[in-house]
Coordinates of C-alpha atoms and ligand atoms in Angstrom, one line a residue:
M1 CA 17.1 7.2 -32.4
A2 CA 15.0 6.8 -29.2
I3 CA 17.8 6.4 -26.6
K4 CA 18.2 8.7 -23.6
T5 CA 21.7 9.8 -22.6
K6 CA 22.7 9.2 -19.0
E7 CA 22.1 12.9 -18.1
Q8 CA 18.6 12.8 -19.7
Y9 CA 17.8 9.6 -17.8
Q10 CA 19.0 11.1 -14.5
Q11 CA 16.9 14.2 -15.1
S12 CA 13.8 12.3 -15.9
I13 CA 14.1 10.4 -12.7
R14 CA 14.7 13.7 -10.8
D15 CA 11.6 15.1 -12.6
R16 CA 9.3 12.4 -11.2
K17 CA 6.6 13.6 -8.7
P18 CA 7.5 13.1 -5.0
M19 CA 7.2 9.5 -4.0
N20 CA 6.5 7.8 -0.7
V21 CA 9.7 5.9 -0.1
W22 CA 10.9 4.7 3.4
F23 CA 14.0 3.2 4.9
L24 CA 15.2 2.6 8.5
G25 CA 12.0 4.2 9.8
E26 CA 12.4 7.5 7.9
K27 CA 10.9 8.9 4.8
V28 CA 13.5 9.3 2.0
E29 CA 13.1 12.7 0.5
D30 CA 15.2 12.3 -2.7
V31 CA 16.1 8.8 -3.9
T32 CA 18.7 10.2 -6.2
T33 CA 20.8 11.7 -3.5
F34 CA 20.1 9.2 -0.6
P35 CA 23.4 7.4 0.1
P36 CA 22.1 3.8 0.4
L37 CA 20.6 4.2 -3.1
A38 CA 23.6 6.0 -4.7
A39 CA 25.3 2.9 -6.1
S40 CA 22.0 1.7 -7.5
F41 CA 21.3 5.0 -9.3
S42 CA 24.8 4.8 -10.6
A43 CA 24.3 1.3 -12.0
V44 CA 21.1 2.1 -14.0
S45 CA 22.7 5.4 -15.1
K46 CA 25.7 3.4 -16.4
V47 CA 23.4 1.2 -18.4
Y48 CA 22.0 4.3 -20.1
E49 CA 25.4 5.7 -20.6
L50 CA 26.6 2.6 -22.4
A51 CA 23.4 2.4 -24.5
S52 CA 24.3 5.8 -26.0
D53 CA 27.9 4.8 -26.6
P54 CA 28.5 4.0 -30.3
D55 CA 30.6 1.1 -29.4
W56 CA 27.8 -0.5 -27.4
Q57 CA 24.8 0.4 -29.5
D58 CA 24.8 -2.7 -31.7
L59 CA 24.8 -4.9 -28.6
V60 CA 22.1 -3.1 -26.6
T61 CA 19.7 -1.6 -29.2
V62 CA 17.4 -3.1 -31.8
E63 CA 15.2 -1.7 -34.5
S64 CA 11.6 -1.4 -33.2
H65 CA 9.0 -3.3 -35.2
I66 CA 6.5 -0.8 -33.9
N67 CA 8.0 2.6 -35.0
G68 CA 11.2 1.7 -36.8
E69 CA 13.4 3.6 -34.3
R70 CA 16.5 2.2 -32.8
V71 CA 15.4 1.4 -29.2
S72 CA 16.8 -0.2 -26.1
I73 CA 16.9 -4.0 -26.1
Y74 CA 15.2 -3.6 -22.7
N75 CA 12.1 -2.1 -24.4
A76 CA 11.8 -4.4 -27.2
P77 CA 10.2 -7.8 -26.7
L78 CA 12.1 -10.5 -28.6
R79 CA 11.3 -11.1 -32.3
T80 CA 14.0 -13.4 -33.4
P81 CA 16.5 -15.9 -31.9
E82 CA 19.3 -13.4 -32.7
E83 CA 17.6 -10.8 -30.5
A84 CA 17.2 -13.5 -27.7
N85 CA 21.0 -14.1 -27.9
K86 CA 21.7 -10.4 -28.1
K87 CA 19.8 -10.0 -24.8
T88 CA 21.9 -12.7 -23.2
R89 CA 25.2 -11.1 -24.5
A90 CA 24.0 -7.7 -23.2
A91 CA 23.1 -9.1 -19.8
R92 CA 26.5 -10.7 -19.5
A93 CA 28.4 -7.6 -20.7
F94 CA 26.5 -5.3 -18.3
A95 CA 27.1 -7.7 -15.4
E96 CA 30.8 -7.6 -16.2
V97 CA 30.8 -3.9 -16.0
I98 CA 28.5 -3.2 -13.1
G99 CA 28.6 -6.6 -11.4
C100 CA 24.9 -6.3 -10.5
C101 CA 21.5 -6.3 -12.0
T102 CA 20.8 -3.8 -14.8
H103 CA 17.5 -2.8 -13.2
R104 CA 16.0 -2.8 -16.7
C105 CA 15.7 -6.3 -18.0
T106 CA 12.6 -7.5 -16.1
G107 CA 10.4 -4.9 -17.8
S108 CA 11.3 -6.3 -21.3
E109 CA 10.5 -9.8 -20.0
G110 CA 7.1 -8.5 -18.7
F111 CA 6.5 -7.3 -22.2
A112 CA 7.6 -10.5 -23.7
G113 CA 4.9 -12.3 -21.7
L114 CA 2.2 -9.6 -22.3
G115 CA 2.7 -9.4 -26.2
P116 CA 1.8 -13.0 -27.0
C117 CA -0.8 -13.3 -24.2
T118 CA -2.8 -10.2 -25.1
Y119 CA -2.7 -11.4 -28.7
D120 CA -4.1 -14.7 -27.7
M121 CA -6.8 -13.1 -25.7
D122 CA -7.9 -10.8 -28.5
Q123 CA -8.0 -13.8 -30.9
D124 CA -10.1 -15.8 -28.5
L125 CA -12.2 -13.2 -26.7
G126 CA -12.4 -10.3 -29.2
T127 CA -10.8 -7.8 -26.7
D128 CA -8.4 -5.1 -27.7
Y129 CA -5.6 -5.8 -25.3
F130 CA -2.9 -6.3 -27.9
Q131 CA -3.6 -2.9 -29.4
R132 CA -3.4 -1.2 -26.0
F133 CA -0.2 -3.1 -25.3
T134 CA 1.4 -2.1 -28.6
K135 CA 0.4 1.6 -28.0
F136 CA 2.0 1.4 -24.5
M137 CA 5.2 -0.2 -26.0
D138 CA 5.4 2.6 -28.5
Y139 CA 5.3 5.2 -25.7
V140 CA 7.9 3.3 -23.7
Q141 CA 10.2 2.9 -26.7
R142 CA 10.0 6.5 -27.9
N143 CA 10.7 7.9 -24.4
D144 CA 13.4 5.2 -23.6
L145 CA 11.7 4.6 -20.2
S146 CA 13.1 2.2 -17.6
C147 CA 10.4 -0.3 -16.7
T148 CA 10.3 -3.0 -14.0
V149 CA 8.0 -5.9 -13.8
T150 CA 6.4 -6.6 -10.4
V151 CA 5.4 -10.2 -10.3
T152 CA 6.0 -11.5 -6.7
D153 CA 2.9 -11.1 -4.5
V154 CA 3.6 -11.5 -0.8
K155 CA 1.2 -14.5 -0.8
G156 CA 0.5 -14.9 3.0
L157 CA -0.2 -18.5 3.9
R158 CA 1.1 -20.3 0.8
T159 CA -1.5 -23.1 0.9
L160 CA -4.4 -20.7 0.5
P161 CA -5.4 -19.3 -3.0
P162 CA -5.6 -15.6 -3.4
H163 CA -9.4 -15.3 -2.8
K164 CA -9.1 -17.3 0.4
Q165 CA -6.5 -15.1 2.0
P166 CA -7.8 -13.4 5.2
D167 CA -6.0 -10.2 4.0
K168 CA -6.9 -9.6 0.4
D169 CA -3.8 -7.4 0.0
M170 CA -1.5 -10.5 0.0
Y171 CA -2.1 -10.5 -3.8
V172 CA -2.5 -7.4 -5.9
H173 CA -6.2 -7.3 -7.0
I174 CA -8.8 -5.2 -8.6
D175 CA -10.9 -3.2 -6.0
E176 CA -13.1 -1.5 -8.5
Y177 CA -14.0 -2.0 -12.1
R178 CA -14.8 1.4 -13.8
E179 CA -15.8 2.5 -17.3
D180 CA -12.4 4.4 -17.6
G181 CA -10.1 1.9 -15.9
I182 CA -9.6 -0.1 -12.6
V183 CA -8.5 0.6 -9.1
I184 CA -6.0 -1.8 -7.6
S185 CA -4.6 -2.6 -4.2
G186 CA -2.1 -5.0 -2.6
Y187 CA 1.6 -5.8 -2.0
K188 CA 4.4 -6.9 -4.3
A189 CA 7.7 -7.9 -2.7
N190 CA 11.5 -8.0 -3.5
Q191 CA 11.2 -5.5 -6.4
T192 CA 14.6 -4.9 -8.0
G193 CA 15.4 -1.5 -9.3
I194 CA 11.9 -0.2 -8.8
L195 CA 12.9 3.1 -7.2
F196 CA 14.7 4.2 -10.4
A197 CA 12.1 3.0 -12.9
H198 CA 9.6 5.2 -14.8
E199 CA 7.0 2.5 -15.2
V200 CA 6.0 -0.4 -13.0
V201 CA 4.4 -3.3 -15.0
I202 CA 2.3 -5.5 -12.8
V203 CA 1.6 -9.2 -13.7
P204 CA 0.2 -11.9 -11.4
T205 CA 2.5 -14.3 -9.6
T206 CA 0.6 -17.6 -10.0
A207 CA -2.0 -19.3 -12.2
M208 CA -5.6 -18.5 -11.1
K209 CA -8.9 -20.2 -10.9
E210 CA -12.3 -18.6 -11.5
E211 CA -12.8 -17.6 -7.9
D212 CA -9.5 -15.6 -8.2
K213 CA -10.9 -13.5 -11.0
D214 CA -10.3 -10.2 -9.2
F215 CA -6.6 -11.1 -8.7
A216 CA -6.1 -11.8 -12.4
V217 CA -4.7 -8.4 -13.4
A218 CA -1.9 -7.1 -15.5
C219 CA -1.3 -3.3 -16.1
A220 CA 1.3 -0.6 -16.0
V221 CA 1.4 2.3 -13.6
P222 CA 3.9 5.2 -13.4
A223 CA 6.3 4.7 -10.5
D224 CA 5.3 8.0 -9.1
A225 CA 1.5 7.4 -9.3
P226 CA -0.4 8.5 -6.2
G227 CA -1.2 5.7 -3.6
I228 CA 2.1 3.8 -3.9
T229 CA 4.3 3.2 -0.9
Y230 CA 7.8 1.8 -1.2
V231 CA 9.9 0.3 1.6
L232 CA 13.5 -0.4 0.8
G233 CA 14.9 -3.7 1.9
R234 CA 18.1 -4.0 4.0
T235 CA 21.4 -5.4 2.9
P236 CA 24.3 -6.2 5.3
Q237 CA 26.3 -3.2 4.1
D238 CA 23.6 -0.5 3.7
K239 CA 24.9 1.6 6.6
R240 CA 28.4 1.8 4.9
F241 CA 27.0 4.1 2.4
F242 CA 26.8 6.8 4.9
E243 CA 30.5 6.5 5.6
V244 CA 31.7 7.7 2.1
G245 CA 33.2 11.2 1.9
G246 CA 36.3 13.2 2.6
D247 CA 39.3 10.8 2.2
I248 CA 37.0 7.8 2.4
E249 CA 36.4 6.6 -1.2
G250 CA 33.9 3.9 -0.5
I251 CA 36.3 0.9 -0.9
D252 CA 34.3 -0.9 1.8
L253 CA 31.2 -0.8 -0.4
G254 CA 33.0 -3.2 -2.7
K255 CA 32.2 -1.4 -5.9
N256 CA 30.5 1.6 -7.3
Y257 CA 27.4 -0.2 -8.5
A258 CA 24.7 -2.2 -6.7
D259 CA 21.0 -3.0 -7.0
H260 CA 18.2 -2.5 -4.5
Q261 CA 15.0 -4.3 -3.7
A262 CA 11.9 -2.7 -2.2
F263 CA 8.5 -3.9 -1.3
V264 CA 5.6 -2.0 -2.8
Y265 CA 2.1 -1.3 -1.4
F266 CA -0.5 -0.2 -3.9
D267 CA -3.4 1.5 -2.0
H268 CA -6.4 2.1 -4.2
V269 CA -4.2 3.1 -7.3
F270 CA -6.2 4.1 -10.3
V271 CA -5.1 2.6 -13.6
P272 CA -6.6 4.1 -16.8
K273 CA -8.2 1.6 -19.2
E274 CA -5.5 2.0 -21.9
R275 CA -2.9 0.7 -19.4
V276 CA -4.8 -2.4 -18.4
F277 CA -3.7 -5.6 -20.3
L278 CA -5.5 -8.3 -18.4
C279 CA -8.5 -7.7 -16.3
G280 CA -10.2 -10.7 -14.8
E281 CA -9.4 -13.2 -17.5
W282 CA -8.1 -15.7 -15.0
Q283 CA -7.8 -18.5 -17.6
Y284 CA -5.0 -16.6 -19.3
V285 CA -2.8 -16.0 -16.3
G286 CA -1.0 -19.4 -16.6
R287 CA -0.3 -18.8 -20.2
L288 CA 1.0 -15.2 -19.6
L289 CA 3.4 -16.7 -17.0
S290 CA 4.5 -19.4 -19.4
Y291 CA 5.5 -16.8 -22.0
F292 CA 7.0 -14.5 -19.5
T293 CA 9.1 -17.0 -17.6
A294 CA 10.5 -18.4 -21.0
V295 CA 12.2 -15.1 -21.4
H296 CA 12.8 -14.1 -17.8
R297 CA 14.5 -17.4 -16.9
L298 CA 16.8 -17.2 -19.9
T299 CA 18.3 -13.9 -18.9
A300 CA 19.5 -15.3 -15.6
G301 CA 22.2 -17.2 -17.5
G302 CA 23.6 -14.0 -19.1
C303 CA 23.9 -11.9 -15.9
K304 CA 25.1 -14.8 -13.7
A305 CA 27.8 -15.6 -16.3
G306 CA 29.0 -12.0 -16.0
G307 CA 28.9 -12.1 -12.2
C308 CA 30.9 -15.4 -12.1
T309 CA 33.6 -14.0 -14.5
A310 CA 33.8 -10.9 -12.5
L311 CA 34.3 -13.0 -9.3
A312 CA 36.9 -15.1 -11.1
G313 CA 38.7 -11.9 -12.2
A314 CA 38.8 -10.6 -8.6
A315 CA 39.9 -14.0 -7.1
S316 CA 42.6 -14.3 -9.7
L317 CA 43.9 -10.9 -8.9
I318 CA 44.2 -11.7 -5.2
T319 CA 46.1 -14.9 -6.0
E320 CA 48.6 -12.9 -7.9
M321 CA 48.9 -10.4 -5.1
I322 CA 49.6 -12.9 -2.4
G323 CA 51.8 -15.2 -4.7
V324 CA 49.7 -18.3 -4.9
N325 CA 48.6 -18.0 -8.5
R326 CA 50.8 -20.8 -9.8
A327 CA 49.5 -23.4 -7.3
G328 CA 47.7 -26.3 -9.0
H329 CA 44.6 -26.2 -6.8
I330 CA 44.2 -22.5 -7.4
K331 CA 44.4 -22.8 -11.2
E332 CA 41.8 -25.5 -11.0
K333 CA 39.5 -23.5 -8.8
L334 CA 39.8 -20.3 -11.0
T335 CA 39.1 -22.4 -14.1
E336 CA 36.1 -24.0 -12.6
M337 CA 34.7 -20.5 -11.9
V338 CA 35.1 -19.7 -15.5
I339 CA 33.5 -23.0 -16.6
T340 CA 30.6 -22.1 -14.3
A341 CA 30.1 -18.9 -16.2
E342 CA 30.2 -20.6 -19.6
Q343 CA 27.7 -23.3 -18.5
V344 CA 25.0 -20.8 -17.6
Y345 CA 25.8 -18.6 -20.5
G346 CA 25.6 -21.5 -22.9
L347 CA 22.2 -22.5 -21.5
S348 CA 20.9 -19.0 -21.9
L349 CA 22.1 -18.8 -25.6
A350 CA 20.7 -22.3 -26.3
A351 CA 17.3 -21.5 -24.9
G352 CA 17.2 -18.3 -27.0
T353 CA 18.1 -20.2 -30.2
E354 CA 15.6 -23.1 -29.9
G355 CA 12.2 -21.6 -29.6
F356 CA 9.3 -20.7 -31.7
T357 CA 7.7 -17.7 -33.3
H358 CA 4.3 -16.9 -31.9
P359 CA 1.6 -15.6 -34.3
S360 CA 1.9 -12.2 -32.8
G361 CA 5.4 -12.1 -34.2
F362 CA 7.2 -12.5 -30.9
W363 CA 9.9 -15.0 -30.4
V364 CA 9.4 -17.4 -27.4
P365 CA 12.6 -19.1 -26.3
N366 CA 12.5 -22.8 -25.5
P367 CA 10.7 -23.0 -22.2
L368 CA 12.2 -26.2 -20.9
M369 CA 15.7 -24.9 -21.6
A370 CA 15.0 -21.5 -20.1
H371 CA 13.8 -23.1 -16.9
T372 CA 16.8 -25.4 -16.9
C373 CA 18.9 -22.3 -17.3
K374 CA 17.4 -20.7 -14.2
W375 CA 17.4 -23.8 -12.2
T376 CA 21.2 -24.2 -12.9
C377 CA 21.7 -20.5 -11.9
T378 CA 20.3 -21.3 -8.5
W379 CA 23.1 -23.8 -7.8
I380 CA 26.4 -23.5 -9.7
P381 CA 27.3 -19.8 -9.1
F382 CA 27.5 -20.9 -5.4
N383 CA 30.6 -22.9 -6.3
A384 CA 32.2 -19.8 -7.7
V385 CA 31.2 -17.9 -4.5
R386 CA 32.8 -20.6 -2.3
Y387 CA 36.0 -20.7 -4.3
A388 CA 36.3 -16.9 -4.2
R389 CA 35.8 -16.9 -0.5
E390 CA 38.2 -19.7 -0.1
I391 CA 40.8 -17.7 -2.1
I392 CA 40.4 -14.4 -0.1
A393 CA 40.8 -16.7 2.9
G394 CA 40.5 -15.6 6.6
T395 CA 42.5 -12.4 6.1
G396 CA 40.2 -11.2 3.5
E397 CA 36.9 -12.3 5.2
T398 CA 38.1 -10.4 8.4
A399 CA 39.8 -7.5 6.7
P400 CA 40.0 -4.1 8.5
S401 CA 37.8 -1.2 7.3
E402 CA 39.0 1.6 5.0
L403 CA 38.4 4.0 7.9
D404 CA 41.0 2.1 10.0
M405 CA 43.4 1.9 7.0
R406 CA 43.3 5.6 6.6
S407 CA 43.4 6.5 10.3
P408 CA 46.3 8.9 11.1
V409 CA 46.8 6.9 14.3
I410 CA 46.5 3.3 13.4
G411 CA 46.5 3.5 9.5
D412 CA 50.1 2.4 9.1
I413 CA 49.8 -0.8 11.2
C414 CA 46.6 -1.7 9.4
Q415 CA 48.2 -1.2 6.0
R416 CA 51.2 -3.3 6.9
E417 CA 48.9 -6.1 8.2
F418 CA 47.0 -6.1 4.9
N419 CA 50.0 -5.6 2.6
P420 CA 49.8 -8.5 0.1
G421 CA 53.6 -8.8 -0.3
N422 CA 53.7 -8.4 -4.1
P423 CA 55.5 -5.0 -4.7
K424 CA 53.1 -4.3 -7.6
Y425 CA 50.2 -4.0 -5.2
D426 CA 49.6 -2.2 -1.9
A427 CA 47.1 -2.8 0.9
F428 CA 44.4 -0.7 -0.7
D429 CA 44.6 -2.7 -3.9
R430 CA 44.1 -5.9 -2.0
L431 CA 41.2 -4.3 0.0
R432 CA 39.5 -3.3 -3.2
A433 CA 39.6 -6.8 -4.7
T434 CA 38.6 -8.3 -1.4
R435 CA 35.7 -5.9 -0.8
F436 CA 34.7 -6.6 -4.5
I437 CA 34.3 -10.3 -3.6
E438 CA 32.7 -9.5 -0.2
H439 CA 30.1 -7.3 -1.9
M440 CA 29.1 -10.0 -4.4
T441 CA 29.2 -12.9 -2.0
R442 CA 27.8 -11.5 1.2
G443 CA 27.4 -7.7 1.1
S444 CA 24.7 -7.3 -1.5
N445 CA 21.9 -9.5 -2.9
W446 CA 23.9 -11.0 -5.7
T447 CA 23.6 -14.6 -4.3
A448 CA 20.0 -14.0 -3.3
M449 CA 19.3 -12.9 -6.8
A450 CA 20.9 -16.2 -8.1
L451 CA 18.9 -18.2 -5.8
H452 CA 15.4 -16.6 -5.8
G453 CA 15.4 -13.8 -8.4
G454 CA 13.2 -14.9 -11.4
G455 CA 11.9 -17.8 -9.3
N456 CA 13.5 -20.2 -6.8
P457 CA 14.7 -23.7 -7.7
E458 CA 11.4 -25.3 -7.0
A459 CA 9.6 -22.9 -9.3
A460 CA 12.0 -23.7 -12.1
R461 CA 12.0 -27.4 -11.5
M462 CA 8.1 -27.5 -11.5
M463 CA 8.0 -25.7 -14.8
A464 CA 10.7 -27.9 -16.3
M465 CA 8.6 -31.0 -15.2
R466 CA 5.6 -29.5 -17.0
F467 CA 7.5 -28.7 -20.1
T468 CA 8.7 -32.3 -20.5
D469 CA 6.8 -34.7 -22.7
W470 CA 7.0 -37.7 -20.4
K471 CA 5.0 -39.9 -22.7
H472 CA 7.5 -39.3 -25.5
L473 CA 10.3 -40.2 -23.2
Q474 CA 8.6 -43.5 -22.4
D475 CA 7.7 -44.1 -26.0
M476 CA 11.4 -43.8 -27.0
V477 CA 12.3 -46.6 -24.6
K478 CA 9.3 -48.7 -25.6
V479 CA 10.6 -48.5 -29.2
A480 CA 14.2 -49.1 -28.3
T481 CA 13.6 -52.1 -26.3
G482 CA 11.0 -53.7 -28.6
M483 CA 8.1 -53.2 -26.1
E484 CA 6.3 -51.3 -28.8
K485 CA 5.4 -53.6 -31.7
D486 CA 3.2 -51.5 -33.9
P487 CA 5.4 -50.3 -36.9
K488 CA 3.4 -47.2 -37.4
I489 CA 3.8 -45.9 -33.9
C490 CA 7.5 -47.0 -33.9
K491 CA 8.0 -44.9 -37.1
S492 CA 6.3 -41.8 -35.7
V493 CA 8.3 -42.0 -32.5
L494 CA 11.5 -42.4 -34.4
D495 CA 10.5 -39.5 -36.7
S496 CA 10.0 -37.2 -33.8
I497 CA 13.4 -38.0 -32.1
G498 CA 15.9 -35.3 -32.8
K499 CA 13.1 -32.7 -33.4
R500 CA 11.7 -32.2 -30.0
S501 CA 13.6 -34.7 -27.8
G502 CA 10.7 -34.7 -25.3
R503 CA 10.6 -30.9 -25.0
I504 CA 7.1 -29.4 -25.1
D505 CA 7.9 -26.2 -26.9
T506 CA 5.4 -25.7 -29.7
L507 CA 2.7 -23.0 -29.7
Q508 CA 0.0 -25.8 -29.8
D509 CA 1.3 -27.4 -26.7
L510 CA 1.7 -24.3 -24.6
P511 CA -2.1 -23.8 -23.9
C512 CA -2.4 -27.5 -23.2
V513 CA 0.4 -27.2 -20.7
C514 CA -1.5 -24.4 -19.0
A515 CA -4.8 -26.4 -19.2
K516 CA -3.1 -29.4 -17.6
A517 CA -1.8 -27.2 -14.8
E518 CA -5.2 -25.7 -14.2
K519 CA -6.7 -29.2 -14.2
E520 CA -4.1 -30.4 -11.7
A521 CA -4.8 -27.3 -9.5
A522 CA -8.6 -27.9 -9.6
A523 CA -8.0 -31.6 -8.6
T524 CA -6.0 -30.7 -5.6
K525 CA -8.6 -28.1 -4.4
Ligands
FAD1 C1 17.5 -10.4 -4.8 C2 16.1 -10.6 -5.3 C3 15.6 -10.0 -6.3 C4 14.3 -10.1 -6.8 N1 13.8 -9.3 -7.8 C5 12.5 -9.4 -8.2 C6 11.9 -8.5 -9.1 O1 12.5 -7.6 -9.6 N2 10.5 -8.7 -9.4 C7 9.8 -9.7 -8.8 O2 8.6 -9.7 -9.1 N3 10.3 -10.5 -7.9 C8 11.6 -10.4 -7.5 N4 12.2 -11.3 -6.6 C9 11.3 -12.3 -6.0 C10 11.5 -13.7 -6.4 O3 11.1 -13.9 -7.7 C11 10.8 -14.5 -5.3 O4 11.6 -14.5 -4.2 C12 10.5 -15.9 -5.8 O5 9.6 -15.9 -6.8 C13 10.0 -16.7 -4.6 O6 8.9 -16.1 -4.0 P1 8.9 -16.0 -2.4 O7 10.2 -15.4 -1.9 O8 7.7 -15.3 -1.9 O9 8.9 -17.5 -1.8 P2 7.9 -18.7 -2.0 O10 7.7 -19.0 -3.4 O11 6.6 -18.4 -1.2 O12 8.7 -19.8 -1.3 C14 8.9 -19.8 0.1 C15 9.4 -21.3 0.5 O13 8.2 -22.1 0.6 C16 8.3 -23.1 -0.5 N5 6.9 -23.1 -1.0 C17 6.1 -22.1 -1.5 N6 4.9 -22.5 -1.7 C18 4.8 -23.8 -1.4 C19 3.7 -24.8 -1.5 N7 2.5 -24.4 -1.9 N8 3.9 -25.9 -1.1 C20 5.2 -26.4 -0.7 N9 6.2 -25.5 -0.6 C21 6.0 -24.2 -0.9 C22 9.3 -22.7 -1.5 O14 9.9 -23.7 -2.2 C23 10.3 -21.9 -0.6 O15 11.2 -22.7 0.0 C24 13.4 -11.1 -6.2 C25 14.0 -11.9 -5.1 C26 15.2 -11.6 -4.7 C27 15.7 -12.5 -3.5

């Protein structure tokens, strides 16, 4: 079985070459011991630990179609609807344990886009990208590597296409085409989990035109490759990580696990040919993104469901501590938090079930439902956030620090002030549950992840619009109201109802969706 234990994973991260990582104006010498990154390293370590736990293995591993080994679900692009649903269940389960991003799922989603796209390119263009991709996957699977996909370019002035940006680095691009590979430069922003990844998988962020050829690049680079600079992003609580130690347990951090985001600057990084999966084929970028987002936007429903139930658990505990758990409005709010979780979970499972098998053998979830899932995730978790904050109330929102609660001088008065009243719990229990909610709702990037991670609401809405067969919707009404008189057309419309219901989700339609998008882009040039 190709699964690393937690200890093997941690050692493999320590064994990476020194990396150029910065935070608060200083170079970080060792990311594995740097306090603001400790919770993030713990989170991804926990994901490895659970993957090697026999009780979790069925949920988080699959049999590789490449080498027959049992491999991480995060290194196996989907091949069946069952695997899609397994990924959703795993995302939810991990979120319920660590309450944050697994740091690993985006890599698998990058692969889910690259597999079908490289296959299409080889069929159309006679290239050998699919073979390179499969070889790379085999390497990743056998070594159980943690991979992250870097999609988001910094983009500069949003109205300018990549080739018109005054600073070319606003989008990652190819500087040099060589016999043995390419040299790339540019920025990628908001990268989750990248400092604890082995491999960085780069894909473009937007569909391209011919003039953007040099920006049409997909490839993989080791996270410790020369020429890469990382700058860790801030979170409101980052300085709290330095407080932990002695008697201070880190209650103010909210929990033991967190994720991190960093921006990345690639400065003339060499990528060998065998790690390049798209190199100037601008016509295929839209298609790559269509395949990728169909999987990426499905996962959001799994992890946001886990986050919402974790929030509901913490809020429910607090209501018990302060004695309001039987109040009608509290029960309603807690129940709505749970309904929110089930709503996004259900959308994710449904998108995974209704899809199609690409000729490469990969399973592509239903794109319209996946984008609907992501769009929903940008809204409804905020209800759960609002309810949780309402429940911890002002006393929770303005709670004293653990440092004050443990002070030999004022600790006693702080503990009495924060004592919940229920003799089963003390002030520290209440602080733990309170900080847990604080961490998820305003201490970490959990809400930012719901809103922007995997694309903002507009991006999901735009794709949902493109994956809707508007003509079919109009035809249905024409038939229903008698506007359409031709019996043959009426029959064909009626026959298609219940099969696609206006969703563009067949393989044949995908390229035409991309072609339409390219045409629209050209028209607005
Ligand atoms: C916590 C977190 C984690 C993330 N993790 C990752 C990750 O692991 N990997 C990764 O690749 N990315 C990641 N992202 C990035 C995320 O996918 C992006 O934030 C998202 O795609 C939007 O890009 P942007 O932030 O540059 O905003 P933009 O898309 O540029 O949007 C900025 C604003 O302008 C509007 N806008 C943009 N362009 C136009 C236009 N042409 N016309 C009109 N309006 C426009 C948008 O609607 C929005 O309001 C993460 C983000 C967050 C917050």
